[in-house]
PDB file of C-alpha atoms in Angstrom:
ATOM      1  CA  MET A  17     -25.230  -4.890  12.372  1.00  0.00           C
ATOM      2  CA  SER A  18     -23.089  -3.169  15.020  1.00  0.00           C
ATOM      3  CA  GLN A  19     -21.530  -6.529  15.809  1.00  0.00           C
ATOM      4  CA  ASP A  20     -20.669  -6.863  12.125  1.00  0.00           C
ATOM      5  CA  THR A  21     -19.111  -3.377  12.123  1.00  0.00           C
ATOM      6  CA  ALA A  22     -17.018  -4.255  15.186  1.00  0.00           C
ATOM      7  CA  ARG A  23     -15.876  -7.505  13.592  1.00  0.00           C
ATOM      8  CA  LEU A  24     -14.868  -5.658  10.416  1.00  0.00           C
ATOM      9  CA  ARG A  25     -12.951  -3.067  12.430  1.00  0.00           C
ATOM     10  CA  VAL A  26     -10.913  -5.673  14.335  1.00  0.00           C
ATOM     11  CA  LYS A  27     -10.157  -7.552  11.119  1.00  0.00           C
ATOM     12  CA  THR A  28      -9.165  -4.314   9.401  1.00  0.00           C
ATOM     13  CA  TRP A  29      -6.844  -3.228  12.225  1.00  0.00           C
ATOM     14  CA  LEU A  30      -5.192  -6.641  12.296  1.00  0.00           C
ATOM     15  CA  PHE A  31      -4.539  -6.694   8.549  1.00  0.00           C
ATOM     16  CA  ALA A  32      -3.526  -3.029   8.395  1.00  0.00           C
ATOM     17  CA  THR A  33      -0.882  -3.783  11.062  1.00  0.00           C
ATOM     18  CA  VAL A  34       0.443  -6.724   9.036  1.00  0.00           C
ATOM     19  CA  VAL A  35       0.475  -4.587   5.850  1.00  0.00           C
ATOM     20  CA  ILE A  36       2.417  -1.765   7.531  1.00  0.00           C
ATOM     21  CA  LEU A  37       4.955  -3.929   9.386  1.00  0.00           C
ATOM     22  CA  SER A  38       5.634  -6.357   6.518  1.00  0.00           C
ATOM     23  CA  ASN A  39       6.293  -3.421   4.153  1.00  0.00           C
ATOM     24  CA  VAL A  40       8.610  -1.530   6.499  1.00  0.00           C
ATOM     25  CA  LEU A  41      10.522  -4.638   7.668  1.00  0.00           C
ATOM     26  CA  GLY A  42      10.617  -6.098   4.146  1.00  0.00           C
ATOM     27  CA  ASN A  43      12.235  -2.972   2.729  1.00  0.00           C
ATOM     28  CA  PHE A  44      14.559  -2.770   5.740  1.00  0.00           C
ATOM     29  CA  PHE A  45      15.903  -6.314   5.275  1.00  0.00           C
ATOM     30  CA  LEU A  46      16.126  -5.868   1.516  1.00  0.00           C
ATOM     31  CA  LYS A  47      18.284  -2.766   1.990  1.00  0.00           C
ATOM     32  CA  LYS A  48      20.386  -4.531   4.625  1.00  0.00           C
ATOM     33  CA  GLY A  49      21.035  -7.549   2.416  1.00  0.00           C
ATOM     34  CA  MET A  50      21.611  -5.815  -0.922  1.00  0.00           C
ATOM     35  CA  PRO A  51      25.209  -5.277  -2.040  1.00  0.00           C
ATOM     36  CA  GLY A  52      26.162  -1.765  -3.153  1.00  0.00           C
ATOM     37  CA  SER A  53      25.799  -2.592  -6.824  1.00  0.00           C
ATOM     38  CA  LEU A  54      24.805  -5.558  -8.937  1.00  0.00           C
ATOM     39  CA  GLY A  55      27.191  -6.526 -11.723  1.00  0.00           C
ATOM     40  CA  SER A  56      26.339  -9.418 -14.018  1.00  0.00           C
ATOM     41  CA  PRO A  57      22.731 -10.428 -14.773  1.00  0.00           C
ATOM     42  CA  LEU A  58      23.429 -13.652 -12.844  1.00  0.00           C
ATOM     43  CA  GLU A  59      23.936 -11.589  -9.696  1.00  0.00           C
ATOM     44  CA  TYR A  60      20.322 -10.469  -9.858  1.00  0.00           C
ATOM     45  CA  VAL A  61      19.362 -14.101  -9.243  1.00  0.00           C
ATOM     46  CA  THR A  62      22.087 -15.148  -6.804  1.00  0.00           C
ATOM     47  CA  VAL A  63      21.382 -12.122  -4.612  1.00  0.00           C
ATOM     48  CA  LEU A  64      18.013 -13.715  -3.800  1.00  0.00           C
ATOM     49  CA  PHE A  65      19.834 -16.457  -1.864  1.00  0.00           C
ATOM     50  CA  ARG A  66      21.340 -14.026   0.610  1.00  0.00           C
ATOM     51  CA  PRO A  67      19.431 -14.574   3.877  1.00  0.00           C
ATOM     52  CA  TYR A  68      18.450 -10.912   4.423  1.00  0.00           C
ATOM     53  CA  VAL A  69      17.365 -10.453   0.802  1.00  0.00           C
ATOM     54  CA  ALA A  70      15.304 -13.663   0.922  1.00  0.00           C
ATOM     55  CA  LEU A  71      13.666 -12.531   4.174  1.00  0.00           C
ATOM     56  CA  GLY A  72      12.961  -9.114   2.662  1.00  0.00           C
ATOM     57  CA  VAL A  73      11.378 -10.622  -0.456  1.00  0.00           C
ATOM     58  CA  ALA A  74       9.286 -13.025   1.650  1.00  0.00           C
ATOM     59  CA  LEU A  75       8.006 -10.108   3.759  1.00  0.00           C
ATOM     60  CA  LEU A  76       7.160  -8.088   0.647  1.00  0.00           C
ATOM     61  CA  ILE A  77       5.207 -11.061  -0.752  1.00  0.00           C
ATOM     62  CA  LEU A  78       3.344 -11.216   2.574  1.00  0.00           C
ATOM     63  CA  TRP A  79       2.747  -7.450   2.248  1.00  0.00           C
ATOM     64  CA  THR A  80       1.152  -7.813  -1.198  1.00  0.00           C
ATOM     65  CA  LEU A  81      -1.069 -10.708  -0.111  1.00  0.00           C
ATOM     66  CA  ALA A  82      -2.154  -9.012   3.111  1.00  0.00           C
ATOM     67  CA  ARG A  83      -2.916  -5.778   1.237  1.00  0.00           C
ATOM     68  CA  MET A  84      -5.010  -7.596  -1.362  1.00  0.00           C
ATOM     69  CA  THR A  85      -6.882  -9.431   1.386  1.00  0.00           C
ATOM     70  CA  LEU A  86      -7.510  -6.155   3.218  1.00  0.00           C
ATOM     71  CA  LEU A  87      -8.848  -4.568   0.013  1.00  0.00           C
ATOM     72  CA  SER A  88     -11.314  -7.423  -0.379  1.00  0.00           C
ATOM     73  CA  TRP A  89     -13.423  -5.746   2.308  1.00  0.00           C
ATOM     74  CA  ALA A  90     -11.964  -2.326   3.122  1.00  0.00           C
ATOM     75  CA  ASP A  91     -12.229   0.919   1.113  1.00  0.00           C
ATOM     76  CA  LEU A  92      -9.187   2.005  -0.906  1.00  0.00           C
ATOM     77  CA  SER A  93      -9.735   5.544   0.421  1.00  0.00           C
ATOM     78  CA  TYR A  94      -9.428   4.065   3.951  1.00  0.00           C
ATOM     79  CA  VAL A  95      -6.490   1.709   3.351  1.00  0.00           C
ATOM     80  CA  LEU A  96      -4.318   4.352   1.620  1.00  0.00           C
ATOM     81  CA  PRO A  97      -4.030   6.945   4.400  1.00  0.00           C
ATOM     82  CA  VAL A  98      -4.036   4.375   7.215  1.00  0.00           C
ATOM     83  CA  THR A  99      -1.115   2.385   5.792  1.00  0.00           C
ATOM     84  CA  ALA A 100       0.860   5.642   5.397  1.00  0.00           C
ATOM     85  CA  VAL A 101       1.989   4.997   9.008  1.00  0.00           C
ATOM     86  CA  GLY A 102       4.761   3.093   7.225  1.00  0.00           C
ATOM     87  CA  TYR A 103       6.404   6.411   6.244  1.00  0.00           C
ATOM     88  CA  VAL A 104       6.480   7.385   9.914  1.00  0.00           C
ATOM     89  CA  LEU A 105       8.096   4.082  10.895  1.00  0.00           C
ATOM     90  CA  VAL A 106      10.733   4.486   8.158  1.00  0.00           C
ATOM     91  CA  ALA A 107      11.457   8.001   9.425  1.00  0.00           C
ATOM     92  CA  LEU A 108      11.828   6.683  12.986  1.00  0.00           C
ATOM     93  CA  GLU A 109      13.924   3.719  11.841  1.00  0.00           C
ATOM     94  CA  GLY A 110      16.990   5.893  11.288  1.00  0.00           C
ATOM     95  CA  ARG A 111      16.752   7.193  14.827  1.00  0.00           C
ATOM     96  CA  LEU A 112      16.275   3.763  16.379  1.00  0.00           C
ATOM     97  CA  TRP A 113      19.060   1.877  14.641  1.00  0.00           C
ATOM     98  CA  LEU A 114      21.409   4.516  13.315  1.00  0.00           C
ATOM     99  CA  HIS A 115      20.856   7.112  16.070  1.00  0.00           C
ATOM    100  CA  GLU A 116      20.308   9.809  13.480  1.00  0.00           C
ATOM    101  CA  ALA A 117      18.708  13.012  14.668  1.00  0.00           C
ATOM    102  CA  ILE A 118      15.228  13.756  13.335  1.00  0.00           C
ATOM    103  CA  THR A 119      14.931  17.275  11.984  1.00  0.00           C
ATOM    104  CA  VAL A 120      12.073  19.623  12.880  1.00  0.00           C
ATOM    105  CA  LYS A 121      10.797  19.295   9.298  1.00  0.00           C
ATOM    106  CA  ARG A 122      10.616  15.534   9.665  1.00  0.00           C
ATOM    107  CA  TRP A 123       8.804  15.746  13.007  1.00  0.00           C
ATOM    108  CA  ALA A 124       6.303  18.097  11.352  1.00  0.00           C
ATOM    109  CA  GLY A 125       5.803  15.584   8.524  1.00  0.00           C
ATOM    110  CA  ILE A 126       5.366  12.733  11.026  1.00  0.00           C
ATOM    111  CA  ALA A 127       2.775  14.787  12.909  1.00  0.00           C
ATOM    112  CA  LEU A 128       0.834  15.567   9.706  1.00  0.00           C
ATOM    113  CA  ILE A 129       0.795  11.921   8.600  1.00  0.00           C
ATOM    114  CA  MET A 130      -0.371  10.746  12.028  1.00  0.00           C
ATOM    115  CA  ALA A 131      -3.098  13.423  12.053  1.00  0.00           C
ATOM    116  CA  GLY A 132      -4.293  12.216   8.633  1.00  0.00           C
ATOM    117  CA  VAL A 133      -4.278   8.597   9.765  1.00  0.00           C
ATOM    118  CA  ALA A 134      -6.162   9.477  12.963  1.00  0.00           C
ATOM    119  CA  LEU A 135      -8.859  11.421  11.068  1.00  0.00           C
ATOM    120  CA  VAL A 136      -9.525   8.585   8.657  1.00  0.00           C
ATOM    121  CA  SER A 137      -9.213   5.615  11.012  1.00  0.00           C
ATOM    122  CA  ALA A 138     -11.126   7.082  13.950  1.00  0.00           C
ATOM    123  CA  GLY A 139     -13.609   9.149  11.955  1.00  0.00           C
ATOM    124  CA  THR A 140     -14.736   6.809   9.189  1.00  0.00           C
ATOM    125  CA  ALA A 141     -15.803   3.171   8.868  1.00  0.00           C
ATOM    126  CA  PRO A 142     -13.427   0.794   7.039  1.00  0.00           C
ATOM    127  CA  ARG A 143     -16.112  -0.057   4.498  1.00  0.00           C
ATOM    128  CA  THR A 144     -18.593   2.349   2.933  1.00  0.00           C
ATOM    129  CA  PHE A 145     -19.258   0.671  -0.428  1.00  0.00           C
ATOM    130  CA  LYS A 146     -22.157  -1.726  -0.714  1.00  0.00           C
ATOM    131  CA  ASP A 147     -20.827  -5.264  -0.522  1.00  0.00           C
ATOM    132  CA  LYS A 148     -22.779  -6.886  -3.311  1.00  0.00           C
ATOM    133  CA  ALA A 149     -19.788  -8.894  -4.472  1.00  0.00           C
ATOM    134  CA  HIS A 150     -21.116 -12.151  -3.117  1.00  0.00           C
ATOM    135  CA  SER A 151     -24.332 -12.115  -5.088  1.00  0.00           C
ATOM    136  CA  GLU A 152     -22.448 -10.966  -8.177  1.00  0.00           C
ATOM    137  CA  GLY A 153     -19.798 -13.629  -7.644  1.00  0.00           C
ATOM    138  CA  ALA A 154     -22.472 -16.286  -7.452  1.00  0.00           C
ATOM    139  CA  ALA A 155     -23.899 -15.134 -10.760  1.00  0.00           C
ATOM    140  CA  GLU A 156     -20.580 -15.527 -12.537  1.00  0.00           C
TER     141      GLU A 156
ATOM    142  CA  MET B   7      13.104  13.487 -18.522  1.00  0.00           C
ATOM    143  CA  ARG B   8      12.260  13.034 -14.863  1.00  0.00           C
ATOM    144  CA  TRP B   9       8.801  14.524 -15.387  1.00  0.00           C
ATOM    145  CA  ILE B  10       8.064  11.800 -17.936  1.00  0.00           C
ATOM    146  CA  PHE B  11       9.153   9.124 -15.443  1.00  0.00           C
ATOM    147  CA  ILE B  12       7.045  10.765 -12.729  1.00  0.00           C
ATOM    148  CA  ALA B  13       4.021  10.853 -15.029  1.00  0.00           C
ATOM    149  CA  ILE B  14       4.437   7.163 -15.917  1.00  0.00           C
ATOM    150  CA  THR B  15       5.054   6.149 -12.272  1.00  0.00           C
ATOM    151  CA  VAL B  16       2.044   8.073 -10.981  1.00  0.00           C
ATOM    152  CA  ALA B  17      -0.290   6.864 -13.752  1.00  0.00           C
ATOM    153  CA  ALA B  18       0.795   3.230 -13.437  1.00  0.00           C
ATOM    154  CA  THR B  19       0.694   3.200  -9.612  1.00  0.00           C
ATOM    155  CA  THR B  20      -2.757   4.758  -9.568  1.00  0.00           C
ATOM    156  CA  ALA B  21      -4.091   2.396 -12.240  1.00  0.00           C
ATOM    157  CA  GLY B  22      -2.539  -0.615 -10.491  1.00  0.00           C
ATOM    158  CA  GLU B  23      -3.907   0.129  -7.027  1.00  0.00           C
ATOM    159  CA  VAL B  24      -7.388   1.040  -8.243  1.00  0.00           C
ATOM    160  CA  LEU B  25      -7.530  -2.092 -10.432  1.00  0.00           C
ATOM    161  CA  GLN B  26      -6.384  -4.198  -7.488  1.00  0.00           C
ATOM    162  CA  ALA B  27      -9.130  -2.757  -5.300  1.00  0.00           C
ATOM    163  CA  MET B  28     -11.681  -3.374  -8.092  1.00  0.00           C
ATOM    164  CA  GLY B  29     -10.513  -6.943  -8.531  1.00  0.00           C
ATOM    165  CA  MET B  30     -10.585  -7.755  -4.827  1.00  0.00           C
ATOM    166  CA  ARG B  31     -13.974  -6.153  -4.466  1.00  0.00           C
ATOM    167  CA  ARG B  32     -15.331  -8.268  -7.280  1.00  0.00           C
ATOM    168  CA  HIS B  33     -13.928 -11.315  -5.529  1.00  0.00           C
ATOM    169  CA  GLY B  34     -15.706 -10.323  -2.335  1.00  0.00           C
ATOM    170  CA  GLU B  35     -14.714 -10.266   1.319  1.00  0.00           C
ATOM    171  CA  ILE B  36     -12.258 -12.960   2.330  1.00  0.00           C
ATOM    172  CA  HIS B  37     -13.574 -14.419   5.582  1.00  0.00           C
ATOM    173  CA  ASP B  38     -12.406 -18.021   5.586  1.00  0.00           C
ATOM    174  CA  PHE B  39      -8.726 -18.186   6.489  1.00  0.00           C
ATOM    175  CA  ARG B  40      -8.277 -21.963   6.519  1.00  0.00           C
ATOM    176  CA  PRO B  41      -5.520 -23.039   4.095  1.00  0.00           C
ATOM    177  CA  GLY B  42      -7.871 -24.866   1.718  1.00  0.00           C
ATOM    178  CA  ALA B  43     -10.241 -21.933   1.424  1.00  0.00           C
ATOM    179  CA  LEU B  44      -7.342 -19.498   0.953  1.00  0.00           C
ATOM    180  CA  GLY B  45      -5.972 -21.723  -1.819  1.00  0.00           C
ATOM    181  CA  ARG B  46      -9.342 -21.725  -3.578  1.00  0.00           C
ATOM    182  CA  ALA B  47      -9.573 -17.940  -3.227  1.00  0.00           C
ATOM    183  CA  ALA B  48      -6.036 -17.570  -4.639  1.00  0.00           C
ATOM    184  CA  ALA B  49      -6.934 -19.773  -7.628  1.00  0.00           C
ATOM    185  CA  LEU B  50      -9.869 -17.469  -8.393  1.00  0.00           C
ATOM    186  CA  ILE B  51      -7.922 -14.262  -7.816  1.00  0.00           C
ATOM    187  CA  VAL B  52      -5.031 -15.110 -10.181  1.00  0.00           C
ATOM    188  CA  ARG B  53      -7.612 -15.485 -12.965  1.00  0.00           C
ATOM    189  CA  ASN B  54      -9.316 -12.186 -12.094  1.00  0.00           C
ATOM    190  CA  GLU B  55      -8.788  -9.785 -15.057  1.00  0.00           C
ATOM    191  CA  PHE B  56      -8.656  -6.733 -12.798  1.00  0.00           C
ATOM    192  CA  VAL B  57      -5.973  -8.297 -10.612  1.00  0.00           C
ATOM    193  CA  ILE B  58      -3.923  -9.371 -13.664  1.00  0.00           C
ATOM    194  CA  GLY B  59      -4.219  -5.819 -15.025  1.00  0.00           C
ATOM    195  CA  ALA B  60      -3.179  -4.482 -11.609  1.00  0.00           C
ATOM    196  CA  TRP B  61      -0.011  -6.601 -11.569  1.00  0.00           C
ATOM    197  CA  ILE B  62       0.953  -5.458 -15.070  1.00  0.00           C
ATOM    198  CA  ALA B  63       0.429  -1.812 -14.086  1.00  0.00           C
ATOM    199  CA  MET B  64       2.419  -2.321 -10.864  1.00  0.00           C
ATOM    200  CA  GLY B  65       5.265  -3.864 -12.869  1.00  0.00           C
ATOM    201  CA  VAL B  66       5.328  -0.804 -15.132  1.00  0.00           C
ATOM    202  CA  SER B  67       5.195   1.434 -12.049  1.00  0.00           C
ATOM    203  CA  PHE B  68       8.124  -0.427 -10.429  1.00  0.00           C
ATOM    204  CA  PHE B  69      10.436  -0.015 -13.422  1.00  0.00           C
ATOM    205  CA  ALA B  70       9.354   3.566 -14.086  1.00  0.00           C
ATOM    206  CA  TYR B  71      10.126   4.351 -10.429  1.00  0.00           C
ATOM    207  CA  LEU B  72      13.574   2.739 -10.735  1.00  0.00           C
ATOM    208  CA  ALA B  73      14.185   4.849 -13.846  1.00  0.00           C
ATOM    209  CA  LEU B  74      13.024   7.927 -11.943  1.00  0.00           C
ATOM    210  CA  LEU B  75      15.408   7.151  -9.077  1.00  0.00           C
ATOM    211  CA  SER B  76      18.269   6.858 -11.560  1.00  0.00           C
ATOM    212  CA  VAL B  77      17.787  10.476 -12.682  1.00  0.00           C
ATOM    213  CA  SER B  78      16.610  12.129  -9.454  1.00  0.00           C
ATOM    214  CA  GLU B  79      17.014  12.097  -5.686  1.00  0.00           C
ATOM    215  CA  LEU B  80      14.745  10.173  -3.335  1.00  0.00           C
ATOM    216  CA  SER B  81      13.843  13.519  -1.746  1.00  0.00           C
ATOM    217  CA  PHE B  82      12.329  14.545  -5.089  1.00  0.00           C
ATOM    218  CA  ALA B  83      10.855  11.203  -6.163  1.00  0.00           C
ATOM    219  CA  VAL B  84       8.947  10.389  -2.948  1.00  0.00           C
ATOM    220  CA  PRO B  85       6.982  13.646  -2.569  1.00  0.00           C
ATOM    221  CA  ALA B  86       6.384  13.906  -6.341  1.00  0.00           C
ATOM    222  CA  THR B  87       4.825  10.449  -6.484  1.00  0.00           C
ATOM    223  CA  ALA B  88       2.756  11.059  -3.331  1.00  0.00           C
ATOM    224  CA  VAL B  89       0.230  12.738  -5.652  1.00  0.00           C
ATOM    225  CA  THR B  90      -1.128   9.208  -6.129  1.00  0.00           C
ATOM    226  CA  TYR B  91      -2.865   9.549  -2.730  1.00  0.00           C
ATOM    227  CA  VAL B  92      -5.076  12.353  -4.014  1.00  0.00           C
ATOM    228  CA  LEU B  93      -5.662  10.749  -7.435  1.00  0.00           C
ATOM    229  CA  GLU B  94      -6.558   7.389  -5.923  1.00  0.00           C
ATOM    230  CA  THR B  95      -8.880   8.964  -3.377  1.00  0.00           C
ATOM    231  CA  ALA B  96     -10.717  10.734  -6.231  1.00  0.00           C
ATOM    232  CA  LEU B  97     -10.952   7.489  -8.217  1.00  0.00           C
ATOM    233  CA  ALA B  98     -12.118   5.622  -5.097  1.00  0.00           C
ATOM    234  CA  LYS B  99     -15.001   8.078  -4.931  1.00  0.00           C
ATOM    235  CA  TYR B 100     -16.009   8.133  -8.600  1.00  0.00           C
ATOM    236  CA  LEU B 101     -15.009   4.679  -9.803  1.00  0.00           C
ATOM    237  CA  LEU B 102     -15.280   2.520  -6.692  1.00  0.00           C
ATOM    238  CA  HIS B 103     -18.250   4.505  -5.299  1.00  0.00           C
ATOM    239  CA  GLU B 104     -16.739   4.802  -1.839  1.00  0.00           C
ATOM    240  CA  HIS B 105     -18.179   7.361   0.516  1.00  0.00           C
ATOM    241  CA  VAL B 106     -15.292   9.849   0.622  1.00  0.00           C
ATOM    242  CA  ASN B 107     -16.338  12.461   3.180  1.00  0.00           C
ATOM    243  CA  TRP B 108     -14.341  15.529   4.199  1.00  0.00           C
ATOM    244  CA  LEU B 109     -12.478  13.537   6.871  1.00  0.00           C
ATOM    245  CA  ARG B 110     -11.042  11.276   4.177  1.00  0.00           C
ATOM    246  CA  TRP B 111     -10.149  14.189   1.894  1.00  0.00           C
ATOM    247  CA  MET B 112      -8.446  15.899   4.829  1.00  0.00           C
ATOM    248  CA  GLY B 113      -6.678  12.661   5.731  1.00  0.00           C
ATOM    249  CA  ALA B 114      -5.350  12.170   2.198  1.00  0.00           C
ATOM    250  CA  ALA B 115      -4.223  15.819   1.991  1.00  0.00           C
ATOM    251  CA  LEU B 116      -2.471  15.666   5.377  1.00  0.00           C
ATOM    252  CA  VAL B 117      -0.694  12.446   4.382  1.00  0.00           C
ATOM    253  CA  VAL B 118       0.550  13.992   1.105  1.00  0.00           C
ATOM    254  CA  CYS B 119       1.904  17.073   2.939  1.00  0.00           C
ATOM    255  CA  GLY B 120       3.394  14.860   5.659  1.00  0.00           C
ATOM    256  CA  VAL B 121       5.117  12.546   3.174  1.00  0.00           C
ATOM    257  CA  ALA B 122       6.545  15.598   1.372  1.00  0.00           C
ATOM    258  CA  LEU B 123       7.915  17.038   4.639  1.00  0.00           C
ATOM    259  CA  VAL B 124       9.369  13.725   5.818  1.00  0.00           C
ATOM    260  CA  SER B 125      11.250  13.079   2.580  1.00  0.00           C
ATOM    261  CA  LEU B 126      12.234  16.586   1.433  1.00  0.00           C
TER     262      LEU B 126
END
């Protein structure tokens, strides 16, 4: 049983990392590749062939798939706060690439988010619901 | 007007994410990551009514959010829609029967306050 819990934890951490990074990087590349404004309806399609936009879309598809996979075993009330680390990374992004200063208010927000993530990820198990899906699935 | 867009965004996001969790739970834990097995899982999941419902709700949420961004600042839209964390945590408890203890409630509340501070 404890071995099963450990296995679930490793799997959850791995997929949570993929979910967070693919979302943050996907949005980053999408923003980088998007022109200021889109004119004709055709542009909405042709924009997808820009390398950065295509990379961004691919990462966001990966994000959706990884998130769905993660939710196949982990609690929604666990996944939600834990993947909020993405907001922190977005806040730090400006400082890393654009050398923007981070205001005190933002640091306070980052601290609160990280505290929330720490409480949930260290204090609770990734799965608390009874996994009866397999027996139900077999009955379908 | 923006309150209507917020209401639609929040309702659709919450419905979409809860339905997605319901659908994936009904599918059961994915543990075989070989391409063939993943393909078979995908074929089942795209026919899962909860997942289809989730995608429709997420589509509505996406366009409602775009509409919201067209009438308000990001610094208003992001914290206003962060309410979904609390709503979804409540639904996870009552609908998905997850064990939401005080640590999880605290975590969700801290994240909402943090998101508001980061984006305000």
